[in-house]
PDB file of C-alpha atoms in Angstrom:
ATOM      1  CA  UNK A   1     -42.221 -97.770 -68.507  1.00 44.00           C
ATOM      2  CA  UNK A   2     -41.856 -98.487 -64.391  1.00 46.00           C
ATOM      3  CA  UNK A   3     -45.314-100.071 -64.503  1.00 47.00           C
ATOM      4  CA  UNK A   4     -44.526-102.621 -67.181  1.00 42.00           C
ATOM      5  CA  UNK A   5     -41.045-103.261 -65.557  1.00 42.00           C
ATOM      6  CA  UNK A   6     -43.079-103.844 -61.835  1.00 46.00           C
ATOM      7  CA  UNK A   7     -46.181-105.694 -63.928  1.00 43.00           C
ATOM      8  CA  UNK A   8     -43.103-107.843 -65.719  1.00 45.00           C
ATOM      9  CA  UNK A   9     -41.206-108.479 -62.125  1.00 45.00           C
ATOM     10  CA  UNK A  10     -44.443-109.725 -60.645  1.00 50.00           C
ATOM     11  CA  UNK A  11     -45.785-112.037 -63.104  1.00 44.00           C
ATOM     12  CA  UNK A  12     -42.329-113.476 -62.849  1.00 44.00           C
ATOM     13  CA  UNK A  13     -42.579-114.025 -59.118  1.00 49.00           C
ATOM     14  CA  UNK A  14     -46.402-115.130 -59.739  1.00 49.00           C
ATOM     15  CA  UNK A  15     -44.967-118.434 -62.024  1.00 46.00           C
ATOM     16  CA  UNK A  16     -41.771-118.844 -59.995  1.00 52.00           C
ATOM     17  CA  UNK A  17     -44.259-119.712 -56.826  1.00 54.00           C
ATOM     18  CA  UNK A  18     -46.633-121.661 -58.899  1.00 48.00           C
ATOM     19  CA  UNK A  19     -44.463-123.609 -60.502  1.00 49.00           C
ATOM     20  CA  UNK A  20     -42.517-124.147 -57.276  1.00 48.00           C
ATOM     21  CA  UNK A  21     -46.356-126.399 -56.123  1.00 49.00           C
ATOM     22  CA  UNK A  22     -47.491-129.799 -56.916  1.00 50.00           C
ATOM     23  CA  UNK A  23     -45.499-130.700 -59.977  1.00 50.00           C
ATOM     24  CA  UNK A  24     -45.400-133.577 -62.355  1.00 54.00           C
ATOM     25  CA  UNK A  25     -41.867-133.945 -63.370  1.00 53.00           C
ATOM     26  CA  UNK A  26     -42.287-136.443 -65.586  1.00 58.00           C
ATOM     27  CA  UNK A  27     -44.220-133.800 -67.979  1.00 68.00           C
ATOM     28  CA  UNK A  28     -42.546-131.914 -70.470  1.00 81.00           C
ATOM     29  CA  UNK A  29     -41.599-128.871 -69.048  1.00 89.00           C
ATOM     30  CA  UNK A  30     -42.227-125.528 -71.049  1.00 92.00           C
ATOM     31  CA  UNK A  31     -38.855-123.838 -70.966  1.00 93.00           C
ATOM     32  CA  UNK A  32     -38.267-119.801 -70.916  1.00 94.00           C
ATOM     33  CA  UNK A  33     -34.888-118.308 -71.634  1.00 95.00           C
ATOM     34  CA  UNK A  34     -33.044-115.303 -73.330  1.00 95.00           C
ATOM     35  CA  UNK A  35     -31.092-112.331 -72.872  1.00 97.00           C
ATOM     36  CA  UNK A  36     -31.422-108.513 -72.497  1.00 97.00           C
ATOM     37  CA  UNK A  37     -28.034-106.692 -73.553  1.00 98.00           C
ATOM     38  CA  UNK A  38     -26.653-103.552 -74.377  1.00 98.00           C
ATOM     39  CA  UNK A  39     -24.172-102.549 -77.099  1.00 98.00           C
ATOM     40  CA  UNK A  40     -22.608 -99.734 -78.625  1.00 98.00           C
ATOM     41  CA  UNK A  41     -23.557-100.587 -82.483  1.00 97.00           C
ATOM     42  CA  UNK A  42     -26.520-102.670 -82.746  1.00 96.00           C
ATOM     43  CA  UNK A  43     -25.618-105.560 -85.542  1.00 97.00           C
ATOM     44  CA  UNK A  44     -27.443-107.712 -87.410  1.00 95.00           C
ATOM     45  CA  UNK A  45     -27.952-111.671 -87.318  1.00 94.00           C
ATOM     46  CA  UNK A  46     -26.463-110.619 -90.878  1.00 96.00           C
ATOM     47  CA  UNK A  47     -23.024-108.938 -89.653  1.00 97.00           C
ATOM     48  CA  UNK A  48     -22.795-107.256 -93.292  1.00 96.00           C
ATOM     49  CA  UNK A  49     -25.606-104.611 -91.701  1.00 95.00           C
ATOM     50  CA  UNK A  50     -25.586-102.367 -88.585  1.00 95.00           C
ATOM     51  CA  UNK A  51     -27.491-100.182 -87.104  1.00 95.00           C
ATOM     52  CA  UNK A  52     -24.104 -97.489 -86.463  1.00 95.00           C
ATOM     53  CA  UNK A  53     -25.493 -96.412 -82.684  1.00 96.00           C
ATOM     54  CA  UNK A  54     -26.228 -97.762 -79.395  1.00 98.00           C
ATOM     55  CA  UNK A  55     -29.281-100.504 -79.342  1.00 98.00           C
ATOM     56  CA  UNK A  56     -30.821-102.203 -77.005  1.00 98.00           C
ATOM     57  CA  UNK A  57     -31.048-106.309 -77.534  1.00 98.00           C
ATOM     58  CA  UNK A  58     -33.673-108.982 -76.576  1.00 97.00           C
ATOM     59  CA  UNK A  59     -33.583-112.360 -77.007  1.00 96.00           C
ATOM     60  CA  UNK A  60     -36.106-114.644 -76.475  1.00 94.00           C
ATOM     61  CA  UNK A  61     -36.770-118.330 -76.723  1.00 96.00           C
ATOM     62  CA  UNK A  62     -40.464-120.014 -75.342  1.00 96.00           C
ATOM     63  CA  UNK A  63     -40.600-123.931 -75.908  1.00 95.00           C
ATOM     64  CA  UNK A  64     -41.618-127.084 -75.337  1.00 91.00           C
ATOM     65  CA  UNK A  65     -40.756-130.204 -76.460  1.00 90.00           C
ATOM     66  CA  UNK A  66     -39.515-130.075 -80.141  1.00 93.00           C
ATOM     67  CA  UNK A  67     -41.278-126.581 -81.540  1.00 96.00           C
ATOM     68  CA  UNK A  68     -39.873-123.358 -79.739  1.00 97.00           C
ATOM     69  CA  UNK A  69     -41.267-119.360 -80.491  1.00 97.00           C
ATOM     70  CA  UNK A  70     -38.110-117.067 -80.458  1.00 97.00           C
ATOM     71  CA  UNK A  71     -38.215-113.338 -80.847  1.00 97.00           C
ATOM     72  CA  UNK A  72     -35.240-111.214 -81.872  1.00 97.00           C
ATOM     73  CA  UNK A  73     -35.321-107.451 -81.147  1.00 97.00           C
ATOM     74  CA  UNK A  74     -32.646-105.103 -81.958  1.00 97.00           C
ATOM     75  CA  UNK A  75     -33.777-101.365 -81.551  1.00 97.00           C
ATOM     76  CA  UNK A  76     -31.834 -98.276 -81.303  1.00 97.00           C
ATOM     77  CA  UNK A  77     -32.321 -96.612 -78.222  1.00 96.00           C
ATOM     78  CA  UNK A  78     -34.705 -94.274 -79.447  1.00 93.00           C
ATOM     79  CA  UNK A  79     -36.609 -96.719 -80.719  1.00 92.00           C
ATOM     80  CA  UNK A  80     -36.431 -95.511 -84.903  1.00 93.00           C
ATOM     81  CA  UNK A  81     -34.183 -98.154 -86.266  1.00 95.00           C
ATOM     82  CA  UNK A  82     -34.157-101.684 -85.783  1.00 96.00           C
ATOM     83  CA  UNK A  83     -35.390-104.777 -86.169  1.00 96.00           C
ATOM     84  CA  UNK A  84     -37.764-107.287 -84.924  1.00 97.00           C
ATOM     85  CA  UNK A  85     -37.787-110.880 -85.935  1.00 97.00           C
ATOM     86  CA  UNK A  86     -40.626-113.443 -84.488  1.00 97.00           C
ATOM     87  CA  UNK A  87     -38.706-116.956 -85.192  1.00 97.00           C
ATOM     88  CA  UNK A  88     -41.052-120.180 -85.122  1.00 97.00           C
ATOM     89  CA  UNK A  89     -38.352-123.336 -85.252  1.00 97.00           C
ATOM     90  CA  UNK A  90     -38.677-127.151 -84.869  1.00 98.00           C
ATOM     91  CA  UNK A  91     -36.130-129.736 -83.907  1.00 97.00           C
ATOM     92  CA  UNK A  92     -36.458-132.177 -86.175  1.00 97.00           C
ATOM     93  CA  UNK A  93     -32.894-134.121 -84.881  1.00 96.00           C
ATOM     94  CA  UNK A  94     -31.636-133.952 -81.416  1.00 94.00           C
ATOM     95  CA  UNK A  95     -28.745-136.353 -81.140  1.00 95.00           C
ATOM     96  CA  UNK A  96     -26.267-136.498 -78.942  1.00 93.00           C
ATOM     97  CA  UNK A  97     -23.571-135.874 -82.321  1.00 96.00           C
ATOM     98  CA  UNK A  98     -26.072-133.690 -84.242  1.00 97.00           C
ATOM     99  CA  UNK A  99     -29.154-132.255 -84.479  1.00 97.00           C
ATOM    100  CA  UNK A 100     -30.498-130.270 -86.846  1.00 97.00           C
ATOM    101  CA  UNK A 101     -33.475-127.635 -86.845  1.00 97.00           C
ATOM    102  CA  UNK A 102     -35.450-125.454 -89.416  1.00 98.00           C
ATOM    103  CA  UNK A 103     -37.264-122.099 -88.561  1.00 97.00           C
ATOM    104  CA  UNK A 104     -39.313-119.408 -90.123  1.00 97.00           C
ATOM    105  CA  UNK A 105     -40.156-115.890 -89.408  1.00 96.00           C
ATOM    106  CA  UNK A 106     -41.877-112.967 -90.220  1.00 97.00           C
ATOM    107  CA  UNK A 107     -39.772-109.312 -89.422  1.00 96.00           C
ATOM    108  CA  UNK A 108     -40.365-106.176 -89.290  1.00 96.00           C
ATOM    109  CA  UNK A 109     -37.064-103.877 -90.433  1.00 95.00           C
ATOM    110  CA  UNK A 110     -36.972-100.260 -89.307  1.00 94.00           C
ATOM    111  CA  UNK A 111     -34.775 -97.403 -91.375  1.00 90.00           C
ATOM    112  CA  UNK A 112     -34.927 -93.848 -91.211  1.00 89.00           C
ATOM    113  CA  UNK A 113     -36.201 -92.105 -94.615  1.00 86.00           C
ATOM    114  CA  UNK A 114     -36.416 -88.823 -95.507  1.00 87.00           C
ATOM    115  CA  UNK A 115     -39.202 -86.826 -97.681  1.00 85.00           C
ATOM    116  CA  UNK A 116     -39.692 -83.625 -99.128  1.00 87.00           C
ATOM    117  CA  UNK A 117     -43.236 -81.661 -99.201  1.00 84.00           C
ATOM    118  CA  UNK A 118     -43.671 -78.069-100.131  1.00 81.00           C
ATOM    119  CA  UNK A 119     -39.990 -77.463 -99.975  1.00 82.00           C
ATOM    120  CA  UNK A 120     -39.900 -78.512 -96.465  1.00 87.00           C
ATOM    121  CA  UNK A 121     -37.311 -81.863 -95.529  1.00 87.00           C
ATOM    122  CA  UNK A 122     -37.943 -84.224 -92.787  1.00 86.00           C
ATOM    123  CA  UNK A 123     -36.822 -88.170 -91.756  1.00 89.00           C
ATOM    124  CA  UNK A 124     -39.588 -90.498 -90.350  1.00 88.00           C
ATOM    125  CA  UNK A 125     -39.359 -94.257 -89.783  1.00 90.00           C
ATOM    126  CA  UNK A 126     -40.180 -96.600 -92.273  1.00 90.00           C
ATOM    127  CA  UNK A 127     -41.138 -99.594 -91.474  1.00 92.00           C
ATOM    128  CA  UNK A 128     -40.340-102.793 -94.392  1.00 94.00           C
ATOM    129  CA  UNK A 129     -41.487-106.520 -94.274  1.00 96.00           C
ATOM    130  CA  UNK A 130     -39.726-109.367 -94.796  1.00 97.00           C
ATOM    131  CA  UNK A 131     -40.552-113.481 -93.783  1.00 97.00           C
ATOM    132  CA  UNK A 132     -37.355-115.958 -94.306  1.00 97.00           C
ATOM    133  CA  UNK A 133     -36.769-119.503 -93.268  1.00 97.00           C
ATOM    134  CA  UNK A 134     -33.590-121.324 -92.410  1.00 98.00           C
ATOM    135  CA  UNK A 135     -31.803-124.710 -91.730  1.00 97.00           C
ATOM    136  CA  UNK A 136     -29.622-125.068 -88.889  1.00 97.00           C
ATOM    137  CA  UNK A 137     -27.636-128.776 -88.808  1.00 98.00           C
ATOM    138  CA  UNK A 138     -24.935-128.899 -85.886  1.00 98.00           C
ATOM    139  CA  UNK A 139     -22.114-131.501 -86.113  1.00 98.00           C
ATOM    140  CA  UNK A 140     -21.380-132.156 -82.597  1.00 97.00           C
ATOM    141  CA  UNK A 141     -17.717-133.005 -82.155  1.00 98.00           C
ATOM    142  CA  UNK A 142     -17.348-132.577 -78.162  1.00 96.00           C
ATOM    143  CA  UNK A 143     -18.757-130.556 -75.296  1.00 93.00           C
ATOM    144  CA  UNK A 144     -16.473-128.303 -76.911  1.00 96.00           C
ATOM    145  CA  UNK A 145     -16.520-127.911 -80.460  1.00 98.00           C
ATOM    146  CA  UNK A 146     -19.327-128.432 -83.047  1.00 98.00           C
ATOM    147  CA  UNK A 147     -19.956-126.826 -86.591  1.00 98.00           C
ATOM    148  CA  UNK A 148     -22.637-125.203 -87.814  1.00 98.00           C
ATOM    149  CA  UNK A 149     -23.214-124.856 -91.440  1.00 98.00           C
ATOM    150  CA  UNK A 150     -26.193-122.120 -91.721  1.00 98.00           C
ATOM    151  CA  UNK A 151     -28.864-121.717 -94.834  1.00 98.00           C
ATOM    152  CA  UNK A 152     -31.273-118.370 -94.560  1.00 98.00           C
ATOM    153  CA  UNK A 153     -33.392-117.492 -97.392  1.00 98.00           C
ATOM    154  CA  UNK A 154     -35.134-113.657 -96.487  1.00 97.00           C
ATOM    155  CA  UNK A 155     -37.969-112.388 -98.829  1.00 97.00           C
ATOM    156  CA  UNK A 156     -38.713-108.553 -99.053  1.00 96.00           C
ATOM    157  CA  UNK A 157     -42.916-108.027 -98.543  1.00 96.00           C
ATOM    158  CA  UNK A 158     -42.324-104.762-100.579  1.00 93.00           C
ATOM    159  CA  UNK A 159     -40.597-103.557-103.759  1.00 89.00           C
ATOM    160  CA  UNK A 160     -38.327-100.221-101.951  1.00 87.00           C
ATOM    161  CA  UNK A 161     -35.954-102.668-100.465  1.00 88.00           C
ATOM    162  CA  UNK A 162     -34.573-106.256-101.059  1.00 92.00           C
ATOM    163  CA  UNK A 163     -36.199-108.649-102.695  1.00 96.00           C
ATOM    164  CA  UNK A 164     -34.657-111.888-101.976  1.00 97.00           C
ATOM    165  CA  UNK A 165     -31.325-112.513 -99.920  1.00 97.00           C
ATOM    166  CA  UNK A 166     -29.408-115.545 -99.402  1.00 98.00           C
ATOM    167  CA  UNK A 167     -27.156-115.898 -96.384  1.00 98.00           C
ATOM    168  CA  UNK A 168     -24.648-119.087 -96.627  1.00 98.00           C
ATOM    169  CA  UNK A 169     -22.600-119.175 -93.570  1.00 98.00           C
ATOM    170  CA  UNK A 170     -20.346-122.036 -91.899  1.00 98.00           C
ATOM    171  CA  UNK A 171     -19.456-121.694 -87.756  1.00 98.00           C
ATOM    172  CA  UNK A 172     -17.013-123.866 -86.207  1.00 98.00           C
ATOM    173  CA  UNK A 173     -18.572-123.086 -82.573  1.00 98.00           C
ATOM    174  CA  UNK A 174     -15.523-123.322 -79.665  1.00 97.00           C
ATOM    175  CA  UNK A 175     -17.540-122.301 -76.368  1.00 96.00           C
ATOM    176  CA  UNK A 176     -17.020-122.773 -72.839  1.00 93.00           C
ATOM    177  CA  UNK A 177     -13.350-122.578 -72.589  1.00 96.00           C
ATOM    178  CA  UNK A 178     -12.428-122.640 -68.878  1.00 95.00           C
ATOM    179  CA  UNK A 179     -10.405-119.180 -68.141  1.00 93.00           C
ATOM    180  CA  UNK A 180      -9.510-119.625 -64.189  1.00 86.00           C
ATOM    181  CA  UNK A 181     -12.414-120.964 -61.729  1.00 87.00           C
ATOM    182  CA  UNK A 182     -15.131-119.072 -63.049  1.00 92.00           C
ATOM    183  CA  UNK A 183     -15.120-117.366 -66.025  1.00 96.00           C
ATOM    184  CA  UNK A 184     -15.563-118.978 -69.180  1.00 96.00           C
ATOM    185  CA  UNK A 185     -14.627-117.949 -72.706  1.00 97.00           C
ATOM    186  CA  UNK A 186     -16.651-118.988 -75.970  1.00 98.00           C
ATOM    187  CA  UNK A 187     -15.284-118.111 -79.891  1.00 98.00           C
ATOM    188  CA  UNK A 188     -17.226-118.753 -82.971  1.00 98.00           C
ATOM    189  CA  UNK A 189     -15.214-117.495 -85.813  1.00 98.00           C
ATOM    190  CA  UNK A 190     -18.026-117.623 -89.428  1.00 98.00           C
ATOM    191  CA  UNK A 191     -17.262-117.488 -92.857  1.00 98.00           C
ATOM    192  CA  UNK A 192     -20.708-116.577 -94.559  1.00 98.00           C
ATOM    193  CA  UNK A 193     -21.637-115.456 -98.316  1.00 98.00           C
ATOM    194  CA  UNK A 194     -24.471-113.110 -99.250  1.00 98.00           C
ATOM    195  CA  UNK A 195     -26.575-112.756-102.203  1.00 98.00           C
ATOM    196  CA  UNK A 196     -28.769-109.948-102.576  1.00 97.00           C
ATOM    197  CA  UNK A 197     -31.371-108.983-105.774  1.00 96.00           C
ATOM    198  CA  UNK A 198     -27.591-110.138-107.993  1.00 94.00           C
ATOM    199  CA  UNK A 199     -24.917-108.118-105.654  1.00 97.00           C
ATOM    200  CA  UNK A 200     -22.930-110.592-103.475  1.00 97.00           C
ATOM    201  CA  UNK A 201     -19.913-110.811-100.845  1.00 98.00           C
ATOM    202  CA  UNK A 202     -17.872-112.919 -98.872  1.00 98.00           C
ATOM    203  CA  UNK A 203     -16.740-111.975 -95.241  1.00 98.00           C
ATOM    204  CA  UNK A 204     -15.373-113.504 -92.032  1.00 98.00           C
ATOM    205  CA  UNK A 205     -17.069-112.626 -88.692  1.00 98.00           C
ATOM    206  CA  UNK A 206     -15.974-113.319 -85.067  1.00 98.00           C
ATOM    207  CA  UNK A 207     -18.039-113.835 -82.456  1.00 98.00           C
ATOM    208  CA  UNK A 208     -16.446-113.647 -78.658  1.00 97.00           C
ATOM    209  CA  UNK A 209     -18.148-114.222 -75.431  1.00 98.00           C
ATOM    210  CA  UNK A 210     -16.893-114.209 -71.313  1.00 97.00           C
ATOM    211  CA  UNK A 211     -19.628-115.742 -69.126  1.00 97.00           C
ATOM    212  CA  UNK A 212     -18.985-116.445 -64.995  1.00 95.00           C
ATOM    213  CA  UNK A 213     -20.522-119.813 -63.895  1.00 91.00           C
ATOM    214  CA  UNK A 214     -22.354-117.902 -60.929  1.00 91.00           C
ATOM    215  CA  UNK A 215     -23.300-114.880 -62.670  1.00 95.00           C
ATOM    216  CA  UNK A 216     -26.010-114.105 -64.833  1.00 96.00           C
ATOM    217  CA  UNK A 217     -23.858-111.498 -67.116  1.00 97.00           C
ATOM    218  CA  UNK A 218     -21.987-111.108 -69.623  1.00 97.00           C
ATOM    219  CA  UNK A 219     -19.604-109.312 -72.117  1.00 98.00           C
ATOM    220  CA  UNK A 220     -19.236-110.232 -75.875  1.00 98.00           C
ATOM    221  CA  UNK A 221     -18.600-108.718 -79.064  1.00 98.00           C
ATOM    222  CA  UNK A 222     -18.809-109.526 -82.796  1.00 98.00           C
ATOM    223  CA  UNK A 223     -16.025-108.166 -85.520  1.00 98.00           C
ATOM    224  CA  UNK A 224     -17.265-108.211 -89.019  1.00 98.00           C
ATOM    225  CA  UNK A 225     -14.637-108.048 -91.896  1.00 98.00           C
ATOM    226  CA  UNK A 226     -15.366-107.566 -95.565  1.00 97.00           C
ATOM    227  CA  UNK A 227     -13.192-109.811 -97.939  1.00 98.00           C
ATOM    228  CA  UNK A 228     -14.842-109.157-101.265  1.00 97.00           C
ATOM    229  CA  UNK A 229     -18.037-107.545-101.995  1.00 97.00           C
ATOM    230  CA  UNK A 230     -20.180-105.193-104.074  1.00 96.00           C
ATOM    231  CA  UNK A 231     -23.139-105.042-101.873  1.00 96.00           C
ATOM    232  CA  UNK A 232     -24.679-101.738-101.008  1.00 92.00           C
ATOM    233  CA  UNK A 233     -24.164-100.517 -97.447  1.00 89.00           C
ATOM    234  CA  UNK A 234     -21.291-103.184 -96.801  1.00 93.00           C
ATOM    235  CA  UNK A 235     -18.439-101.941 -94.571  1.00 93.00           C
ATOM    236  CA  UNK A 236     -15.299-103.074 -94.758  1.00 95.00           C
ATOM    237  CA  UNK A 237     -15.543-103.606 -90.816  1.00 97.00           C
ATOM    238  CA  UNK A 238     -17.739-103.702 -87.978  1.00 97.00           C
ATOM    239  CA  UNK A 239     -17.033-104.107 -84.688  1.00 97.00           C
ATOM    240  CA  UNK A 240     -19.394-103.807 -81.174  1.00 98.00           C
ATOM    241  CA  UNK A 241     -19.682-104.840 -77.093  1.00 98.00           C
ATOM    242  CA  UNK A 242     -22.199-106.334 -75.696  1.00 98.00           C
ATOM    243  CA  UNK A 243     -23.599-106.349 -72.015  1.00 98.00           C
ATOM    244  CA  UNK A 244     -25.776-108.389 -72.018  1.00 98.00           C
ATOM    245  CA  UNK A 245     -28.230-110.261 -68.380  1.00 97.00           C
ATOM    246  CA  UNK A 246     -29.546-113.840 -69.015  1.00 96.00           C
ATOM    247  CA  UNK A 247     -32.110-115.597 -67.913  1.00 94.00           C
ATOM    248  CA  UNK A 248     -33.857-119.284 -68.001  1.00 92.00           C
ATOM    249  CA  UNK A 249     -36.347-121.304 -66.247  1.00 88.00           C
ATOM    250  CA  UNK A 250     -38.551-124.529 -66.889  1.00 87.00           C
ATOM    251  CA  UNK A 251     -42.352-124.604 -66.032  1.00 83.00           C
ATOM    252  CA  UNK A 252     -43.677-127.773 -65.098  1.00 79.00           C
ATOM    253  CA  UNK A 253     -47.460-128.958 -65.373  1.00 73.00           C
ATOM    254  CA  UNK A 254     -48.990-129.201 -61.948  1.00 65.00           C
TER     255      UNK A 254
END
């Protein structure tokens, strides 16, 4: 693990100084962003489903021009449940009042299961498959405020889990509130319905986040609250923090 962190750290410092040469700014640059975080329940992009212990996060997002490659990686620490979503998505609108984008992905779900052989019980980690697409408009009010109405459609790759599960949701996004010099304060409060193989609920999630203008951290947290449902596994609420390090940079063409 230290000699992937040190390879990581100096391929980093390898790009910083060549893109830092000759440079055609004029090019499209190829920009690299995300997030690491930690949290104390590990929730989905789904907030009906959690993981119910510590996970690590990463966020990822490699692009250029319109088409961008996006992982998603939620694992408990230990590394036996999770998820891990590879998102492909393409701007196909990128006005200054709205834009809208559509993605796909395969994914990779992990659950502990347990078996029984020769009278002897033990729990190993299954792995299911799933590939979904979405659509992603944004209705860009100010710098401000903006709505999001959200369509996924996720298929299950294998007949021992879900089958086919719509998520509906609408965000009214609220983000970068000024809270004193620094620290800002974004709020995205979603109203979503999910279908799944004929069970279905309704639920309102909140989504909070404090950011500093100077510092790379932050703190968030998402609240999940069942309304009405008869899905299997649903909680009537979910709740986590997240610490979470960001990071972005653009790469141009020398």
């Amino acid at each position: 693990m230290k000699k992937t962190i040190l390879i990581g750290i100096s391929l980093l410092l390898i790009l910083n100084k060549l893109n830092a040469a000759d440079i055609d700014t004029t090019a499209k640059p190829l920009n690299i962003n995300g997030s690491i975080g930690l949290t104390n329940n590990g929730i989905s992009i789904i907030p009906t489903f959690s993981l119910n212990a510590p996970a690590a996060l990463f966020n990822f997002s490699i692009g250029k021009n319109r088409l961008s490659f996006d992982p998603d990686v939620r694992l408990t620490l230990d590394g036996r449940k999770g998820g891990m979503l590879f998102w492909f998505r393409y701007k196909f609108i990128q006005d200054k009042k709205f834009k809208l984008s559509a993605g796909i992905h395969p994914a990779c779900n992990f659950a502990l299961r347990t078996i029984t052989e020769n009278g002897k019980s033990w729990q190993i980690t299954q792995a299911r498959r799933f590939i979904a697409w979405e659509i992603n408009p944004t209705i860009i009010v100010s710098k401000h405020l903006s709505f999001t109405p959200y369509v996924l459609h996720g298929m299950g790759l294998q007949k021992d889990g879900p089958l086919s599960t719509y998520f509906l949701a609408f965000n009214t996004n609220i983000s970068n509130l000024a809270l004193g010099n620094h620290v800002k304060f974004s709020w995205t409060p979603q109203f979503y319905y999910l279908f799944m193989d004929g069970q279905k609920g309704l639920y309102m999630a909140n989504n909070f986040r404090f950011s500093h203008n100077k510092l790379p951290f932050s703190v968030s947290s998402v609240m999940n609250k069942e309304l009405k449902s008869n899905i299997t596994g649903s909680k009537n609420f979910a709740w986590n923090i997240i610490f979470s390090y960001s990071f972005g940079h653009q790469f141009f063409r020398k």
